[in-house]
Amino acid sequence: MRFTPASIALAAVLTTVSSMGLSQKPDSQISPQSVEWQKAGETARKAGNLNGATDALESALAIDPRNRAAFIELAEVARAQGLQGKAIRLYKEALLLDPTDVAALAGQGEAMMEKGAVARAKEVLAQAQALCKGNCAPVGQLAAAIQKGPPAVAMTDKTAGPDAKAAPVEKP
């Protein structure tokens, strides 16, 4: 008698947990509308329309948040806009869906190199090489980017230097 409420609660939890795995869609069952928006975003990015690409890819993800290719493409758009931090986060979202995605790993590593995080990019390269048995183009591109080194960043604003004085702030 004392254990009946506890066993009922445990049974309800186990039923809920076991049924959650059944509701997730595999990649082959991504919504066709989401795939169409993703392809439209890819086309817009290749045409140089980064804002249009962002809109289309965000629409693809709103329709089906399991569209890993849309996350990767949106990360490419962010990199083209110079937003490497955002790109790294988007690649991470893709990797949460599939931790073995070599293209997402390599893209994340390249974005890290563009940001100047060389040590972390080398760790990502090691992960990608472990996953890719053979000749993988994305892994080769990441290795080439690491070999080339981080981009040189020129300071163009004199107020951005460490010796620059802070600009006075007006109080209302």
PDB file of C-alpha atoms in Angstrom:
ATOM      1  CA  MET A   1       0.000   0.000   0.000  1.00  0.00           C
ATOM      2  CA  ARG A   2       2.744   2.459   0.886  1.00  0.00           C
ATOM      3  CA  PHE A   3       4.559   1.886  -2.391  1.00  0.00           C
ATOM      4  CA  THR A   4       1.568   2.177  -4.736  1.00  0.00           C
ATOM      5  CA  PRO A   5       1.749   5.983  -5.286  1.00  0.00           C
ATOM      6  CA  ALA A   6       5.514   5.834  -5.793  1.00  0.00           C
ATOM      7  CA  SER A   7       5.276   2.957  -8.265  1.00  0.00           C
ATOM      8  CA  ILE A   8       2.531   4.737 -10.218  1.00  0.00           C
ATOM      9  CA  ALA A   9       4.652   7.897 -10.449  1.00  0.00           C
ATOM     10  CA  LEU A  10       7.700   5.890 -11.516  1.00  0.00           C
ATOM     11  CA  ALA A  11       5.686   4.090 -14.191  1.00  0.00           C
ATOM     12  CA  ALA A  12       4.405   7.431 -15.539  1.00  0.00           C
ATOM     13  CA  VAL A  13       7.949   8.832 -15.707  1.00  0.00           C
ATOM     14  CA  LEU A  14       9.306   5.745 -17.469  1.00  0.00           C
ATOM     15  CA  THR A  15       6.464   5.809 -19.984  1.00  0.00           C
ATOM     16  CA  THR A  16       7.118   9.480 -20.758  1.00  0.00           C
ATOM     17  CA  VAL A  17      10.878   9.071 -21.068  1.00  0.00           C
ATOM     18  CA  SER A  18      10.681   6.005 -23.275  1.00  0.00           C
ATOM     19  CA  SER A  19       8.152   7.615 -25.630  1.00  0.00           C
ATOM     20  CA  MET A  20      10.253  10.776 -26.140  1.00  0.00           C
ATOM     21  CA  GLY A  21      12.825   8.866 -28.175  1.00  0.00           C
ATOM     22  CA  LEU A  22      10.122   7.674 -30.541  1.00  0.00           C
ATOM     23  CA  SER A  23       8.965  11.197 -31.394  1.00  0.00           C
ATOM     24  CA  GLN A  24      12.313  12.419 -32.775  1.00  0.00           C
ATOM     25  CA  LYS A  25      12.607  12.388 -36.564  1.00  0.00           C
ATOM     26  CA  PRO A  26      15.668  11.032 -38.353  1.00  0.00           C
ATOM     27  CA  ASP A  27      17.364  13.295 -40.901  1.00  0.00           C
ATOM     28  CA  SER A  28      15.642  11.528 -43.791  1.00  0.00           C
ATOM     29  CA  GLN A  29      12.254  12.673 -42.473  1.00  0.00           C
ATOM     30  CA  ILE A  30      12.915  16.408 -42.365  1.00  0.00           C
ATOM     31  CA  SER A  31       9.989  18.465 -43.605  1.00  0.00           C
ATOM     32  CA  PRO A  32      10.116  19.011 -47.388  1.00  0.00           C
ATOM     33  CA  GLN A  33       9.166  22.670 -46.852  1.00  0.00           C
ATOM     34  CA  SER A  34      12.173  23.105 -44.581  1.00  0.00           C
ATOM     35  CA  VAL A  35      14.441  21.563 -47.221  1.00  0.00           C
ATOM     36  CA  GLU A  36      13.009  23.925 -49.873  1.00  0.00           C
ATOM     37  CA  TRP A  37      13.709  26.965 -47.679  1.00  0.00           C
ATOM     38  CA  GLN A  38      17.188  25.647 -46.942  1.00  0.00           C
ATOM     39  CA  LYS A  39      17.963  25.289 -50.659  1.00  0.00           C
ATOM     40  CA  ALA A  40      16.597  28.798 -51.297  1.00  0.00           C
ATOM     41  CA  GLY A  41      18.895  30.110 -48.564  1.00  0.00           C
ATOM     42  CA  GLU A  42      21.878  28.308 -50.060  1.00  0.00           C
ATOM     43  CA  THR A  43      21.108  29.797 -53.483  1.00  0.00           C
ATOM     44  CA  ALA A  44      20.766  33.291 -51.989  1.00  0.00           C
ATOM     45  CA  ARG A  45      24.109  32.941 -50.152  1.00  0.00           C
ATOM     46  CA  LYS A  46      25.883  31.868 -53.320  1.00  0.00           C
ATOM     47  CA  ALA A  47      24.351  34.858 -55.121  1.00  0.00           C
ATOM     48  CA  GLY A  48      25.690  37.178 -52.420  1.00  0.00           C
ATOM     49  CA  ASN A  49      22.304  38.003 -50.856  1.00  0.00           C
ATOM     50  CA  LEU A  50      23.260  37.312 -47.241  1.00  0.00           C
ATOM     51  CA  ASN A  51      20.160  38.918 -45.698  1.00  0.00           C
ATOM     52  CA  GLY A  52      17.854  36.924 -47.969  1.00  0.00           C
ATOM     53  CA  ALA A  53      19.825  33.779 -47.177  1.00  0.00           C
ATOM     54  CA  THR A  54      19.482  34.404 -43.453  1.00  0.00           C
ATOM     55  CA  ASP A  55      15.721  34.910 -43.775  1.00  0.00           C
ATOM     56  CA  ALA A  56      15.243  31.737 -45.820  1.00  0.00           C
ATOM     57  CA  LEU A  57      17.420  29.610 -43.540  1.00  0.00           C
ATOM     58  CA  GLU A  58      15.723  30.876 -40.398  1.00  0.00           C
ATOM     59  CA  SER A  59      12.390  29.988 -42.024  1.00  0.00           C
ATOM     60  CA  ALA A  60      13.725  26.494 -42.727  1.00  0.00           C
ATOM     61  CA  LEU A  61      14.692  26.090 -39.074  1.00  0.00           C
ATOM     62  CA  ALA A  62      11.358  27.453 -37.865  1.00  0.00           C
ATOM     63  CA  ILE A  63       9.575  24.803 -39.932  1.00  0.00           C
ATOM     64  CA  ASP A  64      11.843  21.960 -38.830  1.00  0.00           C
ATOM     65  CA  PRO A  65      14.535  22.583 -36.193  1.00  0.00           C
ATOM     66  CA  ARG A  66      16.143  19.200 -37.007  1.00  0.00           C
ATOM     67  CA  ASN A  67      17.392  20.462 -40.384  1.00  0.00           C
ATOM     68  CA  ARG A  68      21.117  20.154 -39.706  1.00  0.00           C
ATOM     69  CA  ALA A  69      22.042  21.349 -43.208  1.00  0.00           C
ATOM     70  CA  ALA A  70      20.182  24.619 -42.553  1.00  0.00           C
ATOM     71  CA  PHE A  71      22.244  25.187 -39.385  1.00  0.00           C
ATOM     72  CA  ILE A  72      25.457  24.575 -41.336  1.00  0.00           C
ATOM     73  CA  GLU A  73      24.389  26.876 -44.171  1.00  0.00           C
ATOM     74  CA  LEU A  74      23.337  29.588 -41.708  1.00  0.00           C
ATOM     75  CA  ALA A  75      26.765  29.282 -40.075  1.00  0.00           C
ATOM     76  CA  GLU A  76      28.360  29.812 -43.505  1.00  0.00           C
ATOM     77  CA  VAL A  77      26.280  32.979 -43.913  1.00  0.00           C
ATOM     78  CA  ALA A  78      27.418  34.191 -40.483  1.00  0.00           C
ATOM     79  CA  ARG A  79      31.051  33.557 -41.453  1.00  0.00           C
ATOM     80  CA  ALA A  80      30.561  35.519 -44.675  1.00  0.00           C
ATOM     81  CA  GLN A  81      29.212  38.393 -42.576  1.00  0.00           C
ATOM     82  CA  GLY A  82      32.276  38.241 -40.311  1.00  0.00           C
ATOM     83  CA  LEU A  83      30.307  36.875 -37.342  1.00  0.00           C
ATOM     84  CA  GLN A  84      32.578  33.981 -36.404  1.00  0.00           C
ATOM     85  CA  GLY A  85      31.214  33.673 -32.856  1.00  0.00           C
ATOM     86  CA  LYS A  86      27.680  33.234 -34.185  1.00  0.00           C
ATOM     87  CA  ALA A  87      28.954  30.760 -36.778  1.00  0.00           C
ATOM     88  CA  ILE A  88      30.669  28.672 -34.083  1.00  0.00           C
ATOM     89  CA  ARG A  89      27.413  28.576 -32.099  1.00  0.00           C
ATOM     90  CA  LEU A  90      25.416  27.524 -35.188  1.00  0.00           C
ATOM     91  CA  TYR A  91      27.902  24.766 -36.005  1.00  0.00           C
ATOM     92  CA  LYS A  92      27.526  23.615 -32.403  1.00  0.00           C
ATOM     93  CA  GLU A  93      23.748  23.392 -32.906  1.00  0.00           C
ATOM     94  CA  ALA A  94      24.338  21.189 -35.956  1.00  0.00           C
ATOM     95  CA  LEU A  95      26.742  19.027 -33.951  1.00  0.00           C
ATOM     96  CA  LEU A  96      24.147  18.591 -31.207  1.00  0.00           C
ATOM     97  CA  LEU A  97      21.925  16.978 -33.840  1.00  0.00           C
ATOM     98  CA  ASP A  98      24.748  14.777 -35.175  1.00  0.00           C
ATOM     99  CA  PRO A  99      28.096  14.791 -33.336  1.00  0.00           C
ATOM    100  CA  THR A 100      29.734  12.869 -36.203  1.00  0.00           C
ATOM    101  CA  ASP A 101      29.066  15.508 -38.891  1.00  0.00           C
ATOM    102  CA  VAL A 102      32.556  16.120 -40.303  1.00  0.00           C
ATOM    103  CA  ALA A 103      31.435  19.140 -42.367  1.00  0.00           C
ATOM    104  CA  ALA A 104      30.061  20.881 -39.267  1.00  0.00           C
ATOM    105  CA  LEU A 105      33.214  20.072 -37.293  1.00  0.00           C
ATOM    106  CA  ALA A 106      35.492  21.371 -40.033  1.00  0.00           C
ATOM    107  CA  GLY A 107      33.406  24.521 -40.486  1.00  0.00           C
ATOM    108  CA  GLN A 108      33.505  25.153 -36.757  1.00  0.00           C
ATOM    109  CA  GLY A 109      37.277  24.739 -36.774  1.00  0.00           C
ATOM    110  CA  GLU A 110      37.658  27.173 -39.680  1.00  0.00           C
ATOM    111  CA  ALA A 111      35.494  29.742 -37.882  1.00  0.00           C
ATOM    112  CA  MET A 112      37.678  29.293 -34.796  1.00  0.00           C
ATOM    113  CA  MET A 113      40.779  29.931 -36.896  1.00  0.00           C
ATOM    114  CA  GLU A 114      39.186  33.073 -38.338  1.00  0.00           C
ATOM    115  CA  LYS A 115      38.512  34.203 -34.781  1.00  0.00           C
ATOM    116  CA  GLY A 116      42.096  33.410 -33.732  1.00  0.00           C
ATOM    117  CA  ALA A 117      41.423  30.374 -31.505  1.00  0.00           C
ATOM    118  CA  VAL A 118      44.253  28.250 -32.918  1.00  0.00           C
ATOM    119  CA  ALA A 119      44.522  25.738 -30.067  1.00  0.00           C
ATOM    120  CA  ARG A 120      40.790  24.994 -30.094  1.00  0.00           C
ATOM    121  CA  ALA A 121      40.818  24.689 -33.901  1.00  0.00           C
ATOM    122  CA  LYS A 122      43.589  22.085 -33.629  1.00  0.00           C
ATOM    123  CA  GLU A 123      41.453  20.109 -31.160  1.00  0.00           C
ATOM    124  CA  VAL A 124      38.537  20.221 -33.600  1.00  0.00           C
ATOM    125  CA  LEU A 125      40.865  19.079 -36.405  1.00  0.00           C
ATOM    126  CA  ALA A 126      41.900  16.066 -34.299  1.00  0.00           C
ATOM    127  CA  GLN A 127      38.222  15.202 -33.698  1.00  0.00           C
ATOM    128  CA  ALA A 128      37.420  15.524 -37.402  1.00  0.00           C
ATOM    129  CA  GLN A 129      40.409  13.388 -38.410  1.00  0.00           C
ATOM    130  CA  ALA A 130      39.325  10.696 -35.949  1.00  0.00           C
ATOM    131  CA  LEU A 131      35.841  10.651 -37.488  1.00  0.00           C
ATOM    132  CA  CYS A 132      36.985  10.736 -41.101  1.00  0.00           C
ATOM    133  CA  LYS A 133      38.755   7.569 -42.156  1.00  0.00           C
ATOM    134  CA  GLY A 134      40.243   8.398 -45.531  1.00  0.00           C
ATOM    135  CA  ASN A 135      40.418  11.541 -47.629  1.00  0.00           C
ATOM    136  CA  CYS A 136      37.840  14.090 -46.493  1.00  0.00           C
ATOM    137  CA  ALA A 137      37.765  17.456 -48.242  1.00  0.00           C
ATOM    138  CA  PRO A 138      36.429  19.449 -45.226  1.00  0.00           C
ATOM    139  CA  VAL A 139      39.184  18.056 -42.997  1.00  0.00           C
ATOM    140  CA  GLY A 140      41.782  19.004 -45.614  1.00  0.00           C
ATOM    141  CA  GLN A 141      40.397  22.542 -45.797  1.00  0.00           C
ATOM    142  CA  LEU A 142      40.566  22.865 -42.007  1.00  0.00           C
ATOM    143  CA  ALA A 143      44.131  21.554 -41.955  1.00  0.00           C
ATOM    144  CA  ALA A 144      45.074  24.091 -44.654  1.00  0.00           C
ATOM    145  CA  ALA A 145      43.457  26.904 -42.680  1.00  0.00           C
ATOM    146  CA  ILE A 146      45.395  25.916 -39.563  1.00  0.00           C
ATOM    147  CA  GLN A 147      48.613  25.686 -41.573  1.00  0.00           C
ATOM    148  CA  LYS A 148      47.994  29.179 -42.963  1.00  0.00           C
ATOM    149  CA  GLY A 149      47.440  30.570 -39.469  1.00  0.00           C
ATOM    150  CA  PRO A 150      44.966  33.069 -38.095  1.00  0.00           C
ATOM    151  CA  PRO A 151      44.221  36.186 -40.142  1.00  0.00           C
ATOM    152  CA  ALA A 152      46.158  39.323 -39.323  1.00  0.00           C
ATOM    153  CA  VAL A 153      43.878  41.874 -37.734  1.00  0.00           C
ATOM    154  CA  ALA A 154      44.811  45.469 -38.332  1.00  0.00           C
ATOM    155  CA  MET A 155      43.659  48.017 -35.823  1.00  0.00           C
ATOM    156  CA  THR A 156      42.049  50.858 -37.701  1.00  0.00           C
ATOM    157  CA  ASP A 157      40.423  52.637 -34.771  1.00  0.00           C
ATOM    158  CA  LYS A 158      42.799  54.456 -32.433  1.00  0.00           C
ATOM    159  CA  THR A 159      40.263  54.342 -29.603  1.00  0.00           C
ATOM    160  CA  ALA A 160      40.259  50.534 -29.652  1.00  0.00           C
ATOM    161  CA  GLY A 161      43.843  50.116 -28.426  1.00  0.00           C
ATOM    162  CA  PRO A 162      44.791  49.141 -24.887  1.00  0.00           C
ATOM    163  CA  ASP A 163      46.449  52.529 -24.257  1.00  0.00           C
ATOM    164  CA  ALA A 164      43.500  54.543 -25.517  1.00  0.00           C
ATOM    165  CA  LYS A 165      41.547  56.546 -22.999  1.00  0.00           C
ATOM    166  CA  ALA A 166      37.889  55.799 -22.588  1.00  0.00           C
ATOM    167  CA  ALA A 167      35.585  58.220 -24.307  1.00  0.00           C
ATOM    168  CA  PRO A 168      33.610  60.397 -21.915  1.00  0.00           C
ATOM    169  CA  VAL A 169      30.062  59.220 -21.374  1.00  0.00           C
ATOM    170  CA  GLU A 170      27.325  61.793 -21.335  1.00  0.00           C
ATOM    171  CA  LYS A 171      24.846  61.517 -18.518  1.00  0.00           C
ATOM    172  CA  PRO A 172      21.268  62.503 -19.271  1.00  0.00           C
TER     173      PRO A 172
END
